[in-house]
C-alpha atoms as a PDB file:
ATOM      1  CA  MET A   1     -43.837  34.666 -38.016  1.00  0.00           C
ATOM      2  CA  ARG A   2     -47.053  35.050 -39.957  1.00  0.00           C
ATOM      3  CA  ILE A   3     -49.062  32.293 -41.656  1.00  0.00           C
ATOM      4  CA  GLU A   4     -51.637  33.395 -44.222  1.00  0.00           C
ATOM      5  CA  LEU A   5     -54.310  31.176 -45.748  1.00  0.00           C
ATOM      6  CA  ALA A   6     -56.387  32.870 -48.430  1.00  0.00           C
ATOM      7  CA  GLY A   7     -59.544  31.962 -50.280  1.00  0.00           C
ATOM      8  CA  ILE A   8     -60.971  29.301 -47.965  1.00  0.00           C
ATOM      9  CA  GLU A   9     -64.465  28.783 -49.401  1.00  0.00           C
ATOM     10  CA  LEU A  10     -67.201  27.212 -47.312  1.00  0.00           C
ATOM     11  CA  ARG A  11     -70.941  26.961 -47.595  1.00  0.00           C
ATOM     12  CA  GLY A  12     -72.707  28.438 -44.599  1.00  0.00           C
ATOM     13  CA  PHE A  13     -76.183  29.225 -43.373  1.00  0.00           C
ATOM     14  CA  HIS A  14     -75.467  32.670 -41.975  1.00  0.00           C
ATOM     15  CA  GLY A  15     -77.270  35.940 -42.569  1.00  0.00           C
ATOM     16  CA  VAL A  16     -80.194  38.083 -41.574  1.00  0.00           C
ATOM     17  CA  LEU A  17     -82.542  37.099 -44.387  1.00  0.00           C
ATOM     18  CA  ASP A  18     -84.606  33.918 -44.171  1.00  0.00           C
ATOM     19  CA  ASP A  19     -83.392  32.625 -47.551  1.00  0.00           C
ATOM     20  CA  GLU A  20     -79.733  33.047 -46.512  1.00  0.00           C
ATOM     21  CA  ARG A  21     -80.304  30.973 -43.403  1.00  0.00           C
ATOM     22  CA  ARG A  22     -82.494  28.409 -45.176  1.00  0.00           C
ATOM     23  CA  ASP A  23     -80.649  27.951 -48.499  1.00  0.00           C
ATOM     24  CA  GLY A  24     -77.112  28.859 -47.470  1.00  0.00           C
ATOM     25  CA  GLN A  25     -74.450  30.623 -49.516  1.00  0.00           C
ATOM     26  CA  ARG A  26     -70.711  30.726 -50.151  1.00  0.00           C
ATOM     27  CA  PHE A  27     -68.408  32.431 -47.686  1.00  0.00           C
ATOM     28  CA  ARG A  28     -64.766  33.198 -48.385  1.00  0.00           C
ATOM     29  CA  PHE A  29     -62.291  33.370 -45.498  1.00  0.00           C
ATOM     30  CA  ASP A  30     -58.750  34.733 -45.409  1.00  0.00           C
ATOM     31  CA  VAL A  31     -56.880  33.905 -42.212  1.00  0.00           C
ATOM     32  CA  THR A  32     -53.648  35.311 -40.821  1.00  0.00           C
ATOM     33  CA  LEU A  33     -52.024  33.877 -37.709  1.00  0.00           C
ATOM     34  CA  GLU A  34     -48.991  35.324 -35.955  1.00  0.00           C
ATOM     35  CA  LEU A  35     -47.096  32.549 -34.225  1.00  0.00           C
ATOM     36  CA  ALA A  36     -43.717  31.852 -32.748  1.00  0.00           C
ATOM     37  CA  GLU A  37     -41.285  30.729 -35.426  1.00  0.00           C
ATOM     38  CA  PRO A  38     -40.733  26.961 -35.363  1.00  0.00           C
ATOM     39  CA  ALA A  39     -37.430  25.898 -33.857  1.00  0.00           C
ATOM     40  CA  GLU A  40     -37.059  23.022 -36.300  1.00  0.00           C
ATOM     41  CA  ASP A  41     -38.182  21.900 -39.745  1.00  0.00           C
ATOM     42  CA  ASP A  42     -40.991  19.692 -38.454  1.00  0.00           C
ATOM     43  CA  ILE A  43     -44.779  19.942 -38.849  1.00  0.00           C
ATOM     44  CA  ASP A  44     -45.169  19.278 -35.130  1.00  0.00           C
ATOM     45  CA  ALA A  45     -43.257  22.484 -34.416  1.00  0.00           C
ATOM     46  CA  THR A  46     -45.848  24.676 -36.123  1.00  0.00           C
ATOM     47  CA  VAL A  47     -49.463  24.719 -37.311  1.00  0.00           C
ATOM     48  CA  ASP A  48     -50.823  22.293 -39.880  1.00  0.00           C
ATOM     49  CA  TYR A  49     -52.755  24.375 -42.433  1.00  0.00           C
ATOM     50  CA  ARG A  50     -55.381  21.631 -42.716  1.00  0.00           C
ATOM     51  CA  ASP A  51     -56.114  22.048 -39.004  1.00  0.00           C
ATOM     52  CA  VAL A  52     -56.618  25.787 -39.498  1.00  0.00           C
ATOM     53  CA  VAL A  53     -59.124  25.165 -42.306  1.00  0.00           C
ATOM     54  CA  ALA A  54     -60.883  22.545 -40.166  1.00  0.00           C
ATOM     55  CA  CYS A  55     -61.163  25.064 -37.321  1.00  0.00           C
ATOM     56  CA  VAL A  56     -62.739  27.672 -39.608  1.00  0.00           C
ATOM     57  CA  ARG A  57     -65.200  25.041 -40.856  1.00  0.00           C
ATOM     58  CA  GLU A  58     -66.077  23.892 -37.313  1.00  0.00           C
ATOM     59  CA  VAL A  59     -66.904  27.410 -36.151  1.00  0.00           C
ATOM     60  CA  SER A  60     -68.888  28.176 -39.311  1.00  0.00           C
ATOM     61  CA  ASP A  61     -70.796  24.884 -39.167  1.00  0.00           C
ATOM     62  CA  GLY A  62     -71.333  25.048 -35.411  1.00  0.00           C
ATOM     63  CA  ARG A  63     -73.750  27.970 -35.326  1.00  0.00           C
ATOM     64  CA  ALA A  64     -75.818  30.124 -37.659  1.00  0.00           C
ATOM     65  CA  PHE A  65     -74.633  33.721 -37.320  1.00  0.00           C
ATOM     66  CA  GLN A  66     -76.681  36.693 -38.438  1.00  0.00           C
ATOM     67  CA  LEU A  67     -73.724  39.031 -38.924  1.00  0.00           C
ATOM     68  CA  LEU A  68     -70.433  38.641 -40.767  1.00  0.00           C
ATOM     69  CA  GLU A  69     -68.909  40.587 -37.889  1.00  0.00           C
ATOM     70  CA  THR A  70     -69.839  38.001 -35.267  1.00  0.00           C
ATOM     71  CA  LEU A  71     -68.893  35.083 -37.541  1.00  0.00           C
ATOM     72  CA  ALA A  72     -65.448  36.596 -38.172  1.00  0.00           C
ATOM     73  CA  ALA A  73     -64.971  37.355 -34.458  1.00  0.00           C
ATOM     74  CA  ALA A  74     -65.900  33.806 -33.425  1.00  0.00           C
ATOM     75  CA  VAL A  75     -63.470  32.322 -35.948  1.00  0.00           C
ATOM     76  CA  ALA A  76     -60.651  34.682 -34.878  1.00  0.00           C
ATOM     77  CA  GLU A  77     -61.173  33.920 -31.201  1.00  0.00           C
ATOM     78  CA  GLU A  78     -61.197  30.162 -31.750  1.00  0.00           C
ATOM     79  CA  LEU A  79     -58.101  30.273 -33.984  1.00  0.00           C
ATOM     80  CA  LYS A  80     -56.228  32.339 -31.412  1.00  0.00           C
ATOM     81  CA  ARG A  81     -57.243  29.991 -28.597  1.00  0.00           C
ATOM     82  CA  ARG A  82     -56.715  26.697 -30.408  1.00  0.00           C
ATOM     83  CA  PHE A  83     -53.349  27.509 -31.993  1.00  0.00           C
ATOM     84  CA  ARG A  84     -52.021  29.752 -29.222  1.00  0.00           C
ATOM     85  CA  ALA A  85     -51.504  32.508 -31.753  1.00  0.00           C
ATOM     86  CA  GLU A  86     -50.228  35.884 -30.655  1.00  0.00           C
ATOM     87  CA  ARG A  87     -52.649  37.417 -33.118  1.00  0.00           C
ATOM     88  CA  ALA A  88     -55.378  36.153 -35.436  1.00  0.00           C
ATOM     89  CA  GLN A  89     -56.935  38.107 -38.277  1.00  0.00           C
ATOM     90  CA  VAL A  90     -59.977  36.844 -40.159  1.00  0.00           C
ATOM     91  CA  ARG A  91     -61.455  38.361 -43.295  1.00  0.00           C
ATOM     92  CA  VAL A  92     -64.806  36.896 -44.304  1.00  0.00           C
ATOM     93  CA  GLY A  93     -66.936  37.859 -47.247  1.00  0.00           C
ATOM     94  CA  LYS A  94     -69.941  36.850 -49.248  1.00  0.00           C
ATOM     95  CA  PRO A  95     -68.557  36.498 -52.778  1.00  0.00           C
ATOM     96  CA  ASP A  96     -71.992  35.994 -54.334  1.00  0.00           C
ATOM     97  CA  LEU A  97     -73.574  39.084 -52.794  1.00  0.00           C
ATOM     98  CA  GLU A  98     -73.138  41.977 -55.205  1.00  0.00           C
ATOM     99  CA  LEU A  99     -73.508  45.482 -53.877  1.00  0.00           C
ATOM    100  CA  ALA A 100     -73.309  47.899 -56.812  1.00  0.00           C
ATOM    101  CA  GLY A 101     -70.517  45.780 -58.290  1.00  0.00           C
ATOM    102  CA  GLY A 102     -68.721  45.270 -54.965  1.00  0.00           C
ATOM    103  CA  HIS A 103     -68.865  42.614 -52.265  1.00  0.00           C
ATOM    104  CA  ALA A 104     -69.433  42.623 -48.511  1.00  0.00           C
ATOM    105  CA  THR A 105     -66.324  41.799 -46.465  1.00  0.00           C
ATOM    106  CA  VAL A 106     -65.528  42.123 -42.755  1.00  0.00           C
ATOM    107  CA  VAL A 107     -62.097  41.983 -41.087  1.00  0.00           C
ATOM    108  CA  VAL A 108     -61.661  41.131 -37.404  1.00  0.00           C
ATOM    109  CA  GLU A 109     -58.414  40.993 -35.488  1.00  0.00           C
ATOM    110  CA  ARG A 110     -57.809  39.486 -32.072  1.00  0.00           C
END
């Protein structure tokens, strides 16, 4: 079974440039978790989506990362560990950073 949460927006103080780390910026996360299918129709038999969002926030708020790659990897590893997921995929981007009309995004899978 796969759970997908898209468009989680958080303010973070990550980046290489001094102003990114000082002033912060928006980050957008998409998370996919592969889990065992719940045996019953009960929230305790699966993952509460609010807990997933809280986990992403905790990792992002817990440390200032220079690279999107290491931020995404840290989130994926913590999601996989905390929710005992078979697989965790994290896409993280900087929606306000324009690069010739595009945006920077990194995808990490664990």
